[in-house]
Each structure stands twice: as structure tokens, then as C-alpha cells.
CSV table of C-alpha atoms in Angstrom, one decimal:
chain,number,residue,atom,x,y,z
A,1,MET,CA,75.8,120.3,101.8
A,2,ALA,CA,77.1,121.7,98.6
A,3,ARG,CA,76.4,125.3,97.9
A,4,ILE,CA,75.7,127.3,94.8
A,5,ASN,CA,79.3,128.4,94.4
A,6,ASP,CA,80.4,124.8,94.1
A,7,VAL,CA,79.8,124.5,90.3
A,8,GLY,CA,82.6,122.3,89.2
A,9,GLY,CA,81.1,119.7,86.7
A,10,MET,CA,77.7,121.3,86.7
A,11,GLN,CA,75.9,121.3,83.4
A,12,GLY,CA,73.9,124.1,81.7
A,13,PHE,CA,76.0,127.3,82.0
A,14,GLY,CA,76.6,127.3,78.2
A,15,ALA,CA,79.6,128.4,76.2
A,16,VAL,CA,82.3,130.5,77.8
A,17,ASP,CA,82.2,134.2,76.7
A,18,THR,CA,85.9,134.4,75.9
A,19,THR,CA,85.9,138.2,75.5
A,20,ASP,CA,89.2,139.4,76.8
A,21,ASP,CA,88.1,142.4,78.9
A,22,THR,CA,91.2,144.2,80.1
A,23,GLU,CA,89.4,146.7,82.3
A,24,PRO,CA,89.4,145.4,85.9
A,25,PHE,CA,86.1,147.1,86.7
A,26,HIS,CA,83.1,147.9,84.6
A,27,ALA,CA,81.7,150.6,86.9
A,28,ASP,CA,83.2,152.7,89.6
A,29,TRP,CA,81.1,151.1,92.3
A,30,GLU,CA,82.8,147.7,91.6
A,31,ALA,CA,86.1,149.3,92.5
A,32,ARG,CA,84.6,150.8,95.7
A,33,VAL,CA,83.3,147.3,96.7
A,34,VAL,CA,86.7,145.8,96.2
A,35,GLY,CA,88.1,148.7,98.3
A,36,LEU,CA,85.5,148.0,101.0
A,37,PHE,CA,86.4,144.4,101.1
A,38,ASN,CA,90.1,145.0,101.4
A,39,ALA,CA,89.8,147.8,103.9
A,40,LEU,CA,87.4,145.9,106.2
A,41,ARG,CA,89.4,142.7,106.0
A,42,ALA,CA,92.6,144.5,106.7
A,43,GLN,CA,91.0,145.9,109.9
A,44,GLY,CA,90.2,142.3,111.0
A,45,LEU,CA,86.5,142.8,110.7
A,46,PHE,CA,86.3,139.5,108.9
A,47,ASN,CA,88.7,137.1,107.2
A,48,THR,CA,88.7,135.8,103.6
A,49,ASN,CA,87.1,132.5,104.5
A,50,GLU,CA,84.2,134.3,106.3
A,51,PHE,CA,83.8,136.4,103.2
A,52,ARG,CA,83.7,133.4,100.9
A,53,ASP,CA,81.2,131.8,103.3
A,54,ALA,CA,78.9,134.8,103.1
A,55,ILE,CA,79.0,134.8,99.3
A,56,GLU,CA,78.3,131.0,99.2
A,57,SER,CA,75.3,131.6,101.5
A,58,ILE,CA,73.5,133.7,99.0
A,59,PRO,CA,70.4,131.7,98.0
A,60,PRO,CA,71.0,130.0,94.7
A,61,ALA,CA,68.4,131.8,92.6
A,62,ARG,CA,69.8,135.1,93.8
A,63,TYR,CA,73.5,134.1,93.3
A,64,LEU,CA,72.9,133.2,89.7
A,65,THR,CA,71.1,136.5,88.9
A,66,THR,CA,73.6,138.8,90.5
A,67,SER,CA,76.9,139.9,89.0
A,68,TYR,CA,80.3,139.0,90.6
A,69,TYR,CA,80.8,142.3,92.5
A,70,GLU,CA,77.1,142.5,93.5
A,71,ARG,CA,77.7,139.2,95.4
A,72,TRP,CA,80.7,140.9,97.1
A,73,PHE,CA,78.5,143.8,98.2
A,74,ILE,CA,75.8,141.4,99.5
A,75,ALA,CA,78.4,139.5,101.4
A,76,ILE,CA,80.0,142.6,102.9
A,77,CYS,CA,76.6,143.9,104.0
A,78,ALA,CA,75.7,140.5,105.6
A,79,LEU,CA,79.0,140.4,107.5
A,80,LEU,CA,78.6,143.9,108.7
A,81,GLU,CA,75.2,143.0,110.1
A,82,ARG,CA,76.4,139.8,111.6
A,83,LYS,CA,79.3,141.6,113.3
A,84,GLY,CA,76.9,144.3,114.6
A,85,VAL,CA,78.5,147.1,112.7
A,86,LEU,CA,75.3,147.7,110.9
A,87,ALA,CA,71.9,147.3,112.4
A,88,PRO,CA,69.5,145.2,110.3
A,89,GLY,CA,68.0,147.4,107.7
A,90,GLU,CA,70.2,150.3,108.6
A,91,LEU,CA,71.5,150.8,105.1
A,92,ASP,CA,68.0,151.1,103.7
A,93,GLY,CA,67.0,154.4,105.2
A,94,ALA,CA,68.3,156.9,102.7
A,95,VAL,CA,68.2,154.9,99.5
A,96,GLY,CA,64.8,153.9,98.6
A,97,ALA,CA,63.3,150.7,97.2
A,98,VAL,CA,65.9,148.2,98.0
A,99,GLY,CA,66.1,145.0,100.0
A,100,PRO,CA,67.9,144.6,103.3
A,101,ASP,CA,71.0,143.3,101.5
A,102,GLY,CA,71.6,146.4,99.6
A,103,LEU,CA,70.2,145.5,96.2
A,104,ALA,CA,67.2,146.8,94.2
A,105,ARG,CA,64.0,144.9,94.3
A,106,PRO,CA,62.4,145.8,91.0
A,107,GLY,CA,58.9,147.0,91.8
A,108,GLY,CA,59.4,146.1,95.5
A,109,SER,CA,59.7,148.2,98.6
A,110,ALA,CA,62.5,148.4,101.1
A,111,GLY,CA,61.3,146.4,104.0
A,112,LEU,CA,63.0,148.5,106.6
A,113,GLY,CA,64.0,146.4,109.5
A,114,GLN,CA,63.2,143.2,107.9
A,115,PRO,CA,65.4,140.4,109.0
A,116,GLY,CA,67.5,139.2,106.2
A,117,GLY,CA,70.8,139.3,104.4
A,118,PRO,CA,72.0,136.4,102.3
A,119,ASP,CA,72.5,134.1,105.2
A,120,ALA,CA,69.3,134.6,107.0
B,1,MET,CA,104.2,117.2,113.3
B,2,PRO,CA,105.4,115.1,110.4
B,3,ASP,CA,103.3,115.1,107.2
B,4,ARG,CA,100.8,112.3,107.1
B,5,PHE,CA,101.2,111.9,103.3
B,6,ALA,CA,104.1,111.9,100.9
B,7,PRO,CA,104.2,112.5,97.2
B,8,GLY,CA,103.0,109.5,95.3
B,9,ASP,CA,100.8,108.3,98.2
B,10,LEU,CA,97.4,106.9,97.1
B,11,VAL,CA,94.6,108.7,99.0
B,12,ARG,CA,90.9,109.0,99.1
B,13,THR,CA,89.0,112.1,99.9
B,14,TYR,CA,86.4,111.9,102.7
B,15,LEU,CA,82.8,111.6,101.6
B,16,HIS,CA,81.9,114.4,103.9
B,17,ASP,CA,79.1,116.8,103.3
B,18,PRO,CA,79.3,119.5,105.9
B,19,PRO,CA,76.6,122.1,106.5
B,20,HIS,CA,79.3,124.8,106.5
B,21,HIS,CA,82.0,126.3,104.3
B,22,THR,CA,84.5,123.8,103.0
B,23,ARG,CA,87.1,123.7,100.3
B,24,LEU,CA,86.5,120.2,99.1
B,25,PRO,CA,84.3,120.6,96.0
B,26,ARG,CA,81.5,118.1,95.7
B,27,TYR,CA,82.9,116.7,92.5
B,28,ALA,CA,85.9,115.4,94.4
B,29,ARG,CA,84.2,114.0,97.5
B,30,GLY,CA,84.9,110.3,98.2
B,31,LYS,CA,87.3,110.1,95.2
B,32,ARG,CA,90.7,108.5,94.9
B,33,GLY,CA,93.7,110.5,94.0
B,34,VAL,CA,97.5,110.7,94.2
B,35,VAL,CA,99.5,113.1,96.3
B,36,VAL,CA,101.6,115.4,94.1
B,37,GLU,CA,103.3,117.4,96.9
B,38,ALA,CA,102.9,119.1,100.2
B,39,GLU,CA,102.2,122.8,99.9
B,40,GLY,CA,102.7,124.0,103.5
B,41,GLY,CA,100.5,124.6,106.4
B,42,ALA,CA,97.4,126.7,106.4
B,43,GLN,CA,94.5,127.3,108.8
B,44,LEU,CA,91.6,124.9,108.1
B,45,ALA,CA,89.2,127.0,106.0
B,46,ASP,CA,86.1,125.2,107.4
B,47,VAL,CA,86.8,126.5,110.9
B,48,SER,CA,88.3,129.9,109.9
B,49,ALA,CA,85.2,130.6,107.9
B,50,GLN,CA,83.2,130.6,111.1
B,51,GLY,CA,85.1,133.6,112.3
B,52,ARG,CA,87.0,131.6,114.8
B,53,ASP,CA,90.7,132.3,115.4
B,54,ASP,CA,91.4,128.8,116.7
B,55,ALA,CA,91.4,127.1,113.3
B,56,PRO,CA,93.9,124.3,113.3
B,57,VAL,CA,96.9,124.6,111.0
B,58,GLU,CA,97.1,121.6,108.7
B,59,GLN,CA,99.3,120.6,105.9
B,60,VAL,CA,97.7,121.2,102.5
B,61,TYR,CA,98.5,118.8,99.7
B,62,ALA,CA,98.2,119.0,95.9
B,63,VAL,CA,96.2,115.9,95.0
B,64,ARG,CA,95.8,114.7,91.4
B,65,PHE,CA,92.7,113.0,90.2
B,66,ALA,CA,92.1,111.1,87.0
B,67,ALA,CA,89.0,112.4,85.1
B,68,ARG,CA,87.7,108.9,84.8
B,69,ASP,CA,87.7,108.6,88.7
B,70,LEU,CA,85.8,111.9,89.0
B,71,TRP,CA,83.4,111.7,86.0
B,72,GLY,CA,83.6,108.1,84.8
B,73,GLU,CA,85.2,109.3,81.6
B,74,GLY,CA,87.8,111.6,80.2
B,75,ASP,CA,91.6,111.5,79.8
B,76,HIS,CA,92.6,114.6,81.6
B,77,HIS,CA,93.6,115.1,85.2
B,78,VAL,CA,92.4,117.6,87.8
B,79,VAL,CA,94.6,118.8,90.7
B,80,LEU,CA,93.1,120.2,93.9
B,81,ASP,CA,94.7,121.7,97.0
B,82,LEU,CA,93.3,119.8,99.9
B,83,TRP,CA,93.7,120.1,103.7
B,84,GLU,CA,95.1,117.0,105.4
B,85,SER,CA,91.8,116.2,107.2
B,86,TYR,CA,90.0,115.9,103.9
B,87,LEU,CA,92.2,112.9,103.1
B,88,GLU,CA,92.6,109.3,104.2
B,89,GLU,CA,94.9,106.5,103.0
B,90,ASP,CA,93.4,104.3,100.3
B,91,PRO,CA,94.3,100.8,101.3
B,92,GLU,CA,91.8,99.2,99.0
B,93,ASP,CA,93.5,100.7,96.1
B,94,GLU,CA,93.6,98.5,93.0
B,95,ARG,CA,95.4,100.8,90.7
C,1,MET,CA,78.1,138.6,83.2
C,2,SER,CA,74.7,138.1,84.9
C,3,GLY,CA,72.8,140.7,86.7
C,4,ASP,CA,72.9,143.5,84.1
C,5,HIS,CA,69.3,144.2,84.7
C,6,HIS,CA,70.1,145.7,88.1
C,7,ASP,CA,70.3,149.4,88.1
C,8,ASP,CA,74.0,150.3,88.2
C,9,ALA,CA,73.1,153.8,89.5
C,10,LEU,CA,71.1,152.3,92.4
C,11,ILE,CA,73.8,149.9,93.4
C,12,SER,CA,76.3,152.8,93.1
C,13,ARG,CA,74.2,154.8,95.6
C,14,ARG,CA,74.0,151.9,97.9
C,15,VAL,CA,77.7,151.5,98.0
C,16,ARG,CA,78.3,155.2,98.6
C,17,ARG,CA,75.8,155.1,101.3
C,18,LEU,CA,77.5,152.2,103.0
C,19,GLU,CA,80.8,154.1,102.7
C,20,THR,CA,79.3,157.1,104.4
C,21,LEU,CA,77.7,155.1,107.2
C,22,LEU,CA,81.1,153.4,107.9
C,23,GLU,CA,82.8,156.7,108.0
C,24,GLU,CA,80.2,158.1,110.3
C,25,LYS,CA,80.7,155.1,112.6
C,26,GLY,CA,84.5,155.6,112.5
C,27,VAL,CA,85.0,152.2,110.9
C,28,LEU,CA,86.5,153.7,107.8
C,29,SER,CA,88.4,157.0,107.5
C,30,GLY,CA,87.8,159.3,104.6
C,31,GLY,CA,90.0,158.5,101.6
C,32,ALA,CA,90.9,155.1,103.0
C,33,LEU,CA,89.2,153.3,100.2
C,34,ASP,CA,91.0,155.3,97.5
C,35,GLU,CA,94.3,154.2,98.9
C,36,VAL,CA,93.2,150.6,99.1
C,37,ILE,CA,91.9,150.6,95.5
C,38,ASP,CA,95.1,152.2,94.2
C,39,ALA,CA,97.2,149.6,96.1
C,40,PHE,CA,95.0,146.8,94.7
C,41,LEU,CA,95.7,147.8,91.2
C,42,SER,CA,99.2,149.2,91.4
C,43,GLY,CA,101.8,146.7,90.2
C,44,ALA,CA,99.3,144.0,89.4
C,45,SER,CA,99.7,143.3,85.7
C,46,PRO,CA,100.1,140.4,83.3
C,47,ALA,CA,103.3,142.1,82.2
C,48,ASN,CA,104.7,140.7,85.5
C,49,GLY,CA,103.9,137.1,84.6
C,50,ALA,CA,105.2,137.7,81.1
C,51,ARG,CA,108.5,138.9,82.4
C,52,VAL,CA,108.8,135.8,84.6
C,53,VAL,CA,108.2,133.6,81.6
C,54,ALA,CA,110.7,135.4,79.4
C,55,ARG,CA,113.3,135.1,82.0
C,56,ALA,CA,112.6,131.4,82.4
C,57,TRP,CA,112.9,131.0,78.6
C,58,THR,CA,116.2,132.6,78.5
C,59,ASP,CA,117.8,131.5,81.8
C,60,PRO,CA,117.8,127.8,82.4
C,61,ALA,CA,118.9,128.1,86.0
C,62,PHE,CA,116.1,130.6,86.7
C,63,ARG,CA,113.6,128.2,85.0
C,64,SER,CA,114.8,125.4,87.3
C,65,ARG,CA,114.4,127.6,90.4
C,66,LEU,CA,111.0,128.8,89.2
C,67,LEU,CA,109.6,125.3,88.8
C,68,ALA,CA,111.1,124.1,92.1
C,69,ASP,CA,109.9,127.1,94.2
C,70,GLY,CA,107.8,129.7,92.3
C,71,THR,CA,107.4,132.0,95.2
C,72,ALA,CA,111.1,132.4,95.8
C,73,ALA,CA,112.0,132.7,92.1
C,74,VAL,CA,109.5,135.5,91.4
C,75,ARG,CA,110.7,137.3,94.5
C,76,GLU,CA,114.1,137.5,92.8
C,77,LEU,CA,112.3,139.7,90.2
C,78,GLY,CA,110.6,141.7,92.9
C,79,PHE,CA,107.1,140.1,92.6
C,80,MET,CA,104.9,138.7,95.5
C,81,ASP,CA,107.0,140.4,98.2
C,82,GLY,CA,105.1,140.2,101.4
C,83,SER,CA,102.4,137.9,100.1
C,84,TYR,CA,101.3,135.0,102.3
C,85,GLN,CA,100.4,133.0,99.2
C,86,ARG,CA,102.5,130.4,97.5
C,87,LEU,CA,103.1,130.4,93.8
C,88,ARG,CA,103.4,127.2,91.9
C,89,VAL,CA,104.4,127.5,88.3
C,90,VAL,CA,103.3,124.6,86.0
C,91,GLU,CA,105.2,124.0,82.8
C,92,ASN,CA,103.7,123.1,79.5
C,93,THR,CA,105.6,120.6,77.4
C,94,GLU,CA,105.3,118.9,74.1
C,95,THR,CA,103.1,116.3,75.8
C,96,LEU,CA,101.4,118.2,78.7
C,97,HIS,CA,99.2,121.2,78.7
C,98,ASN,CA,98.2,123.0,82.0
C,99,VAL,CA,95.2,125.2,82.7
C,100,ILE,CA,94.2,127.1,85.8
C,101,VAL,CA,90.7,127.5,87.4
C,102,CYS,CA,89.1,128.1,90.8
C,103,THR,CA,85.8,126.2,90.7
C,104,LEU,CA,84.7,127.3,94.2
C,105,CYS,CA,85.3,131.1,93.9
C,106,SER,CA,87.8,133.0,91.8
C,107,CYS,CA,91.3,132.4,93.2
C,108,TYR,CA,93.9,133.8,90.8
C,109,PRO,CA,97.5,135.0,90.9
C,110,LEU,CA,96.5,138.7,90.9
C,111,ARG,CA,100.0,140.2,91.4
C,112,LEU,CA,101.5,138.3,88.4
C,113,LEU,CA,98.5,138.4,86.1
C,114,GLY,CA,96.6,141.5,87.1
C,115,PRO,CA,92.8,141.6,87.7
C,116,SER,CA,91.2,138.5,86.3
C,117,PRO,CA,89.1,138.6,83.1
C,118,SER,CA,85.3,138.2,83.5
C,119,TRP,CA,85.3,134.8,81.9
C,120,TYR,CA,87.6,133.4,84.5
C,121,LYS,CA,85.0,134.2,87.2
C,122,SER,CA,82.1,132.9,85.1
C,123,GLU,CA,80.1,129.9,86.0
C,124,SER,CA,80.6,128.6,82.4
C,125,TYR,CA,84.3,128.4,82.7
C,126,ARG,CA,84.4,127.3,86.4
C,127,SER,CA,81.8,124.5,85.9
C,128,ARG,CA,83.2,123.1,82.6
C,129,VAL,CA,86.9,123.3,82.5
C,130,VAL,CA,87.3,120.6,85.1
C,131,ARG,CA,84.9,118.4,83.3
C,132,GLU,CA,85.6,119.0,79.6
C,133,PRO,CA,88.8,121.0,79.3
C,134,ARG,CA,89.3,120.2,75.6
C,135,ALA,CA,85.9,121.6,74.6
C,136,VAL,CA,86.5,124.7,76.7
C,137,LEU,CA,90.0,125.3,75.3
C,138,ALA,CA,88.5,124.9,71.8
C,139,GLU,CA,86.1,127.7,72.6
C,140,PHE,CA,89.2,129.9,73.2
C,141,GLY,CA,90.6,128.8,69.8
C,142,LEU,CA,93.1,126.5,71.4
C,143,GLY,CA,93.2,123.1,69.7
C,144,LEU,CA,95.5,120.5,71.3
C,145,PRO,CA,96.7,117.3,69.7
C,146,ALA,CA,94.6,114.4,70.8
C,147,ASP,CA,97.6,112.8,72.6
C,148,THR,CA,98.5,115.9,74.6
C,149,GLU,CA,97.7,115.3,78.3
C,150,ILE,CA,95.8,118.0,80.1
C,151,SER,CA,96.2,118.9,83.8
C,152,VAL,CA,93.6,121.3,85.2
C,153,TRP,CA,94.7,123.0,88.4
C,154,ASP,CA,91.7,123.9,90.6
C,155,SER,CA,93.0,126.3,93.2
C,156,SER,CA,91.3,125.5,96.4
C,157,ALA,CA,93.7,126.7,99.1
C,158,GLU,CA,96.5,129.2,99.4
C,159,THR,CA,98.6,128.2,96.4
C,160,ARG,CA,98.2,130.3,93.3
C,161,TYR,CA,99.1,128.8,89.9
C,162,MET,CA,100.6,130.2,86.8
C,163,VAL,CA,101.4,128.4,83.6
C,164,LEU,CA,104.8,128.5,82.0
C,165,PRO,CA,103.9,128.3,78.3
C,166,ARG,CA,106.1,126.7,75.7
C,167,ARG,CA,108.5,129.0,73.9
C,168,PRO,CA,107.4,129.3,70.3
C,169,ALA,CA,109.7,128.1,67.5
C,170,GLY,CA,111.6,130.7,65.6
C,171,THR,CA,112.1,133.1,68.5
C,172,GLU,CA,115.8,132.3,69.1
C,173,SER,CA,116.9,135.7,68.1
C,174,LEU,CA,114.5,137.6,70.4
C,175,ASP,CA,115.7,139.1,73.6
C,176,GLU,CA,114.0,138.9,76.9
C,177,THR,CA,111.9,142.1,76.4
C,178,GLU,CA,110.8,141.0,73.0
C,179,LEU,CA,109.9,137.5,74.3
C,180,ALA,CA,107.9,139.0,77.2
C,181,ALA,CA,105.8,141.0,74.7
C,182,LEU,CA,104.6,137.7,73.1
C,183,VAL,CA,103.2,136.3,76.4
C,184,THR,CA,99.5,137.0,76.9
C,185,ARG,CA,97.4,136.7,80.0
C,186,ASN,CA,95.5,133.8,78.6
C,187,ALA,CA,98.7,132.0,78.0
C,188,LEU,CA,99.6,132.4,81.7
C,189,ILE,CA,96.2,130.9,82.6
C,190,GLY,CA,96.5,128.1,80.0
C,191,THR,CA,93.6,129.1,77.7
C,192,ALA,CA,96.1,130.1,74.9
C,193,ALA,CA,99.4,129.1,73.6
C,194,VAL,CA,102.2,131.6,72.8
């Protein structure tokens, strides 16, 4: 079945914002996420296709409301849980009101130990 | 193994709709196209995405589609890079 | 870009926390990420692609090699060494215009073009350029004659595409360095002319 990343020919995304941004990253954490991806992939923890699969598996409503590198972070967290490097919910402990995939739930609470991740 | 397709061959993409990762976009499923060139072998992404290291290596082809065959209209072309197992001969071709 | 409502500071803390956890577990070593980030950015620039184009404009034999085997030709200039990816250069002509996209994710010739612009990764661009390229190119200010053919290259495997733009008229007296300075990132993607 087609996934939310498969947008070729889909209507409704509006005009292209053609702003020619030359900065590769808009915040330092985006660079860190790219670094995490490259370092973990280089170690053989996952391959590029698994990583793409994890991004594509983000539920559509979520995918469309997260930024490009937020999706990367969600995917990395999901893969680390799938590979047993992180226990489910392990990342939540020290950081407060966030979901099991590493992102803030406005007004929500963390749900320590909840099953989850984008592919759950 | 020799390539199954050669440049200029008329092909059709499979109308497959797998529940897993694939690199055949939905807009190009079950569509007829023309092989532009072979690109070289690559591990089949559908299998590799499952974390398996036994993904078969297949030839990948650049395949050119007319917009009217994809969308029913338009005068441009779209080229996709498609694994051999995404493609079959198109014997019914009327072009 | 979507998702601006998320708290940057909170995500930043999450990312740092993950780094710390991975270091504690011995999965990452301290400083490893900085090296990887530096390596990711070093040497990846649209100036590389521009240099390739300027060489192709001034050296017909190189141009032929570039169009026949992009990977090998750019390696002559020291680019893409050690990459497992294949480079295919597609040439604009009087009658054909090429434009690059990745509808499924964001595949892009990073080493030759540098990090991709946000619009290249946007749903708007990815969804529409395969369906209505003329309208999308017009949004970039690129109007093409009605009889110009358009080929959209949707990178879906291990080949990365780069456009060889047309050399503008009146540039006969420019040398290779001056020519390279004319070539923009968008021209290498196909959303601009030179």
C-alpha cells in the first residue's frame, strides 16, 4: 500500500516556496540528527533503506506536521528501539513531556514505557 | 546474468501494491514505459529495507514514461529508476 | 517547512539526550558526531557542480565523457571519489529541458550540489513537478517555450542526476572560472536557466 511519503502527483500542497536557503541546517540539532544518522548507519546499525522505511512508516497526520529533520529523528529513535539499543520509552526519562518517539506532545504527558514509535 | 531489458524495450510496470517499502511510486504502477538504459546492479530496496542482508542484486533501469500515460494528459516525460523485478515486457503494446 | 510549532529547544534536548544515552551505552564515542558532521559538509558544494559544467562548456571531449559516464568524468576532477552512487548528467538543449526530483524521499547529488534547499525536500515540489512541471518551473520564474520538451528525472534508486544547463549566449570570452561563477544550484537541478 502506498505510504505518505509517496506524494508524486498528489494535489493540495500548494505553491512551492522557492526561497533559496543556502544554510544546510536551520538549527544545530538538525546537524546533530544528520550526524546521528550517518554515524549509526556507518556502524551497520541500519541501512539506508531501513531508515527510509522508518520515515515512511510515520503515520500520515504526523508526517505532514513534522519538519524534515524531525522525521529523521523519529525514524532513528524507532530503529534504535527496533534493534534493541533503546528500551521502549528509555529516552523519555530525563526530558519531560514528550512522546515515546522523542517529540513534544503539546499539553500531553510522556507516557513512559508506552509502546510506540512511528511504526507501532 | 544477462540484462532482461535493453534500451528501447517497451515495458510495463507491475501493478503491485506491497505492504512494505518499495521504490515504485504509486503514480507509476501498472504503467507502460520505454527503457532508457541499464544503470547497474543494486540490492532490491524492498528486501534490504527489512534489514535483511540477503537482498537480491538486480539490474536497475531508467524507464521513461509519457505524461499522458501516467496522468491522462500532459506533454512532458518522467524518468524513474526501477529494479528489474518491477518490470515486465509489454507485448500488447500499441504504440 | 512544516512543524515550526514544535519547540526547537525541546527537540534539541531530546537529541542531546539521545547522544548521551548512546555514548553511555558505548554505541557512540564522544566527538564522533562532530567528525561525521564535518565530513558531511566538507567538500559538498554547488561550486563543484558549477566547475563540472564550466569544464563541459569549454572542453568538448570532457563534455562527451561526462554525458556518457558522469561518475567517471567527475572523478577526473576529484569529485565523488569512493561514492557507491552513480552520477548521470542530463543535458539541456534548445528543444529539451531537464529537471530533477525525488518524489519518494529526497535523493540528491549532495557531493556536487551541496546540501539541498528546503524546497527540494518539500511536498509541494515533490508532488507537483512530476505532474505539472511547467507550472512549477514558472513558480521559479523559469518560463520555457511551449515547444520545449520537458524530462523530469525522479531519482528512485542509486543514480543521482545533475543537469548540464545550456551555456548562455555572449559568454565566448569568459574563461572556465568566470563561467563556473554563472552556474547556480537551481540551474544544476533544472529549476533555473543560466
